[in-house]
């Protein structure tokens, strides 16, 4: 008897969650259409590369795109130190990814020069 009641509660709870999720999805689609999102733009956004853009990396670090690796590392150290003091893990991760992206670009340029 108790197991039957428990099973009914689980089924009822599950159906409520499924209905709420479906309603939230429909509302998200309506909101997206109101803001001008099309199915094509949603697919493009989903398929976009997850790697940081090189220009974005330089902007995050606050350097020019022709800055040397020394300046990039100096800005990286300064920004990481500031964010350690004031505690923003999100900003620290953005700064780290920006430095990582610039280092990747420098390594690719270095390897291309050696292959040529």
PDB file of N, CA, C and O in Angstrom, residues 7-39:
ATOM      1  N   UNK A   7       4.716   5.432  -5.388  1.00  0.00           N
ATOM      2  CA  UNK A   7       4.809   5.389  -6.843  1.00  0.00           C
ATOM      3  C   UNK A   7       3.904   6.440  -7.472  1.00  0.00           C
ATOM      4  O   UNK A   7       4.295   7.121  -8.435  1.00  0.00           O
ATOM      5  N   UNK A   8       2.700   6.594  -6.947  1.00  0.00           N
ATOM      6  CA  UNK A   8       1.774   7.614  -7.463  1.00  0.00           C
ATOM      7  C   UNK A   8       2.330   9.024  -7.261  1.00  0.00           C
ATOM      8  O   UNK A   8       2.199   9.880  -8.134  1.00  0.00           O
ATOM      9  N   UNK A   9       2.951   9.268  -6.104  1.00  0.00           N
ATOM     10  CA  UNK A   9       3.552  10.572  -5.855  1.00  0.00           C
ATOM     11  C   UNK A   9       4.698  10.849  -6.816  1.00  0.00           C
ATOM     12  O   UNK A   9       4.839  11.967  -7.315  1.00  0.00           O
ATOM     13  N   UNK A  10       5.517   9.851  -7.087  1.00  0.00           N
ATOM     14  CA  UNK A  10       6.643  10.021  -8.005  1.00  0.00           C
ATOM     15  C   UNK A  10       6.132  10.320  -9.413  1.00  0.00           C
ATOM     16  O   UNK A  10       6.638  11.211 -10.097  1.00  0.00           O
ATOM     17  N   UNK A  11       5.135   9.590  -9.863  1.00  0.00           N
ATOM     18  CA  UNK A  11       4.578   9.809 -11.192  1.00  0.00           C
ATOM     19  C   UNK A  11       3.946  11.197 -11.288  1.00  0.00           C
ATOM     20  O   UNK A  11       4.149  11.921 -12.264  1.00  0.00           O
ATOM     21  N   UNK A  12       3.189  11.581 -10.268  1.00  0.00           N
ATOM     22  CA  UNK A  12       2.540  12.896 -10.283  1.00  0.00           C
ATOM     23  C   UNK A  12       3.584  14.006 -10.265  1.00  0.00           C
ATOM     24  O   UNK A  12       3.479  14.991 -11.008  1.00  0.00           O
ATOM     25  N   UNK A  13       4.609  13.860  -9.434  1.00  0.00           N
ATOM     26  CA  UNK A  13       5.672  14.859  -9.375  1.00  0.00           C
ATOM     27  C   UNK A  13       6.426  14.959 -10.685  1.00  0.00           C
ATOM     28  O   UNK A  13       6.761  16.048 -11.147  1.00  0.00           O
ATOM     29  N   UNK A  14       6.692  13.825 -11.295  1.00  0.00           N
ATOM     30  CA  UNK A  14       7.388  13.817 -12.584  1.00  0.00           C
ATOM     31  C   UNK A  14       6.587  14.504 -13.663  1.00  0.00           C
ATOM     32  O   UNK A  14       7.132  15.249 -14.481  1.00  0.00           O
ATOM     33  N   UNK A  15       5.283  14.260 -13.678  1.00  0.00           N
ATOM     34  CA  UNK A  15       4.455  14.888 -14.711  1.00  0.00           C
ATOM     35  C   UNK A  15       4.385  16.399 -14.511  1.00  0.00           C
ATOM     36  O   UNK A  15       4.359  17.158 -15.481  1.00  0.00           O
ATOM     37  N   UNK A  16       4.381  16.856 -13.278  1.00  0.00           N
ATOM     38  CA  UNK A  16       4.372  18.297 -13.012  1.00  0.00           C
ATOM     39  C   UNK A  16       5.671  18.929 -13.522  1.00  0.00           C
ATOM     40  O   UNK A  16       5.651  19.988 -14.157  1.00  0.00           O
ATOM     41  N   UNK A  17       6.783  18.269 -13.275  1.00  0.00           N
ATOM     42  CA  UNK A  17       8.074  18.793 -13.729  1.00  0.00           C
ATOM     43  C   UNK A  17       8.144  18.828 -15.248  1.00  0.00           C
ATOM     44  O   UNK A  17       8.611  19.799 -15.844  1.00  0.00           O
ATOM     45  N   UNK A  18       7.666  17.784 -15.909  1.00  0.00           N
ATOM     46  CA  UNK A  18       7.680  17.736 -17.373  1.00  0.00           C
ATOM     47  C   UNK A  18       6.807  18.843 -17.947  1.00  0.00           C
ATOM     48  O   UNK A  18       7.210  19.537 -18.896  1.00  0.00           O
ATOM     49  N   UNK A  19       5.620  19.042 -17.381  1.00  0.00           N
ATOM     50  CA  UNK A  19       4.750  20.114 -17.871  1.00  0.00           C
ATOM     51  C   UNK A  19       5.382  21.489 -17.666  1.00  0.00           C
ATOM     52  O   UNK A  19       5.294  22.353 -18.536  1.00  0.00           O
ATOM     53  N   UNK A  20       6.008  21.696 -16.520  1.00  0.00           N
ATOM     54  CA  UNK A  20       6.649  22.986 -16.257  1.00  0.00           C
ATOM     55  C   UNK A  20       7.809  23.222 -17.224  1.00  0.00           C
ATOM     56  O   UNK A  20       7.989  24.336 -17.728  1.00  0.00           O
ATOM     57  N   UNK A  21       8.598  22.195 -17.493  1.00  0.00           N
ATOM     58  CA  UNK A  21       9.711  22.342 -18.431  1.00  0.00           C
ATOM     59  C   UNK A  21       9.203  22.639 -19.836  1.00  0.00           C
ATOM     60  O   UNK A  21       9.771  23.477 -20.546  1.00  0.00           O
ATOM     61  N   UNK A  22       8.145  21.960 -20.247  1.00  0.00           N
ATOM     62  CA  UNK A  22       7.576  22.204 -21.574  1.00  0.00           C
ATOM     63  C   UNK A  22       7.044  23.630 -21.682  1.00  0.00           C
ATOM     64  O   UNK A  22       7.242  24.307 -22.699  1.00  0.00           O
ATOM     65  N   UNK A  23       6.395  24.099 -20.635  1.00  0.00           N
ATOM     66  CA  UNK A  23       5.877  25.463 -20.641  1.00  0.00           C
ATOM     67  C   UNK A  23       7.019  26.477 -20.683  1.00  0.00           C
ATOM     68  O   UNK A  23       6.945  27.476 -21.409  1.00  0.00           O
ATOM     69  N   UNK A  24       8.072  26.233 -19.934  1.00  0.00           N
ATOM     70  CA  UNK A  24       9.226  27.129 -19.947  1.00  0.00           C
ATOM     71  C   UNK A  24       9.873  27.158 -21.322  1.00  0.00           C
ATOM     72  O   UNK A  24      10.291  28.217 -21.806  1.00  0.00           O
ATOM     73  N   UNK A  25       9.960  26.000 -21.974  1.00  0.00           N
ATOM     74  CA  UNK A  25      10.538  25.931 -23.322  1.00  0.00           C
ATOM     75  C   UNK A  25       9.700  26.743 -24.308  1.00  0.00           C
ATOM     76  O   UNK A  25      10.232  27.512 -25.105  1.00  0.00           O
ATOM     77  N   UNK A  26       8.371  26.563 -24.251  1.00  0.00           N
ATOM     78  CA  UNK A  26       7.498  27.328 -25.151  1.00  0.00           C
ATOM     79  C   UNK A  26       7.647  28.823 -24.919  1.00  0.00           C
ATOM     80  O   UNK A  26       7.708  29.607 -25.865  1.00  0.00           O
ATOM     81  N   UNK A  27       7.739  29.229 -23.659  1.00  0.00           N
ATOM     82  CA  UNK A  27       7.897  30.649 -23.357  1.00  0.00           C
ATOM     83  C   UNK A  27       9.247  31.164 -23.852  1.00  0.00           C
ATOM     84  O   UNK A  27       9.344  32.282 -24.364  1.00  0.00           O
ATOM     85  N   UNK A  28      10.291  30.362 -23.749  1.00  0.00           N
ATOM     86  CA  UNK A  28      11.610  30.760 -24.243  1.00  0.00           C
ATOM     87  C   UNK A  28      11.585  30.937 -25.754  1.00  0.00           C
ATOM     88  O   UNK A  28      12.191  31.870 -26.292  1.00  0.00           O
ATOM     89  N   UNK A  29      10.879  30.066 -26.452  1.00  0.00           N
ATOM     90  CA  UNK A  29      10.768  30.184 -27.908  1.00  0.00           C
ATOM     91  C   UNK A  29      10.017  31.460 -28.276  1.00  0.00           C
ATOM     92  O   UNK A  29      10.440  32.206 -29.169  1.00  0.00           O
ATOM     93  N   UNK A  30       8.936  31.742 -27.572  1.00  0.00           N
ATOM     94  CA  UNK A  30       8.160  32.958 -27.836  1.00  0.00           C
ATOM     95  C   UNK A  30       9.019  34.197 -27.576  1.00  0.00           C
ATOM     96  O   UNK A  30       9.046  35.131 -28.383  1.00  0.00           O
ATOM     97  N   UNK A  31       9.743  34.198 -26.454  1.00  0.00           N
ATOM     98  CA  UNK A  31      10.612  35.340 -26.133  1.00  0.00           C
ATOM     99  C   UNK A  31      11.707  35.502 -27.178  1.00  0.00           C
ATOM    100  O   UNK A  31      12.065  36.623 -27.544  1.00  0.00           O
ATOM    101  N   UNK A  32      12.249  34.400 -27.652  1.00  0.00           N
ATOM    102  CA  UNK A  32      13.276  34.456 -28.688  1.00  0.00           C
ATOM    103  C   UNK A  32      12.736  35.029 -29.981  1.00  0.00           C
ATOM    104  O   UNK A  32      13.397  35.824 -30.653  1.00  0.00           O
ATOM    105  N   UNK A  33      11.531  34.636 -30.356  1.00  0.00           N
ATOM    106  CA  UNK A  33      10.931  35.159 -31.576  1.00  0.00           C
ATOM    107  C   UNK A  33      10.637  36.644 -31.449  1.00  0.00           C
ATOM    108  O   UNK A  33      10.804  37.401 -32.403  1.00  0.00           O
ATOM    109  N   UNK A  34      10.222  37.073 -30.274  1.00  0.00           N
ATOM    110  CA  UNK A  34       9.958  38.496 -30.058  1.00  0.00           C
ATOM    111  C   UNK A  34      11.229  39.327 -30.169  1.00  0.00           C
ATOM    112  O   UNK A  34      11.191  40.474 -30.583  1.00  0.00           O
ATOM    113  N   UNK A  35      12.342  38.755 -29.758  1.00  0.00           N
ATOM    114  CA  UNK A  35      13.604  39.505 -29.803  1.00  0.00           C
ATOM    115  C   UNK A  35      14.314  39.389 -31.140  1.00  0.00           C
ATOM    116  O   UNK A  35      15.404  39.912 -31.312  1.00  0.00           O
ATOM    117  N   UNK A  36      13.703  38.691 -32.094  1.00  0.00           N
ATOM    118  CA  UNK A  36      14.257  38.628 -33.431  1.00  0.00           C
ATOM    119  C   UNK A  36      15.105  37.398 -33.711  1.00  0.00           C
ATOM    120  O   UNK A  36      15.762  37.328 -34.740  1.00  0.00           O
ATOM    121  N   UNK A  37      15.122  36.454 -32.807  1.00  0.00           N
ATOM    122  CA  UNK A  37      15.886  35.227 -33.036  1.00  0.00           C
ATOM    123  C   UNK A  37      15.134  34.354 -34.037  1.00  0.00           C
ATOM    124  O   UNK A  37      13.938  34.189 -33.944  1.00  0.00           O
ATOM    125  N   UNK A  38      15.882  33.815 -34.978  1.00  0.00           N
ATOM    126  CA  UNK A  38      15.303  32.889 -35.945  1.00  0.00           C
ATOM    127  C   UNK A  38      15.941  31.522 -35.729  1.00  0.00           C
ATOM    128  O   UNK A  38      17.007  31.418 -35.115  1.00  0.00           O
ATOM    129  N   UNK A  39      15.316  30.471 -36.230  1.00  0.00           N
ATOM    130  CA  UNK A  39      15.932  29.148 -36.084  1.00  0.00           C
ATOM    131  C   UNK A  39      17.336  29.070 -36.680  1.00  0.00           C
ATOM    132  O   UNK A  39      18.209  28.402 -36.145  1.00  0.00           O
TER     133      UNK A  39
END
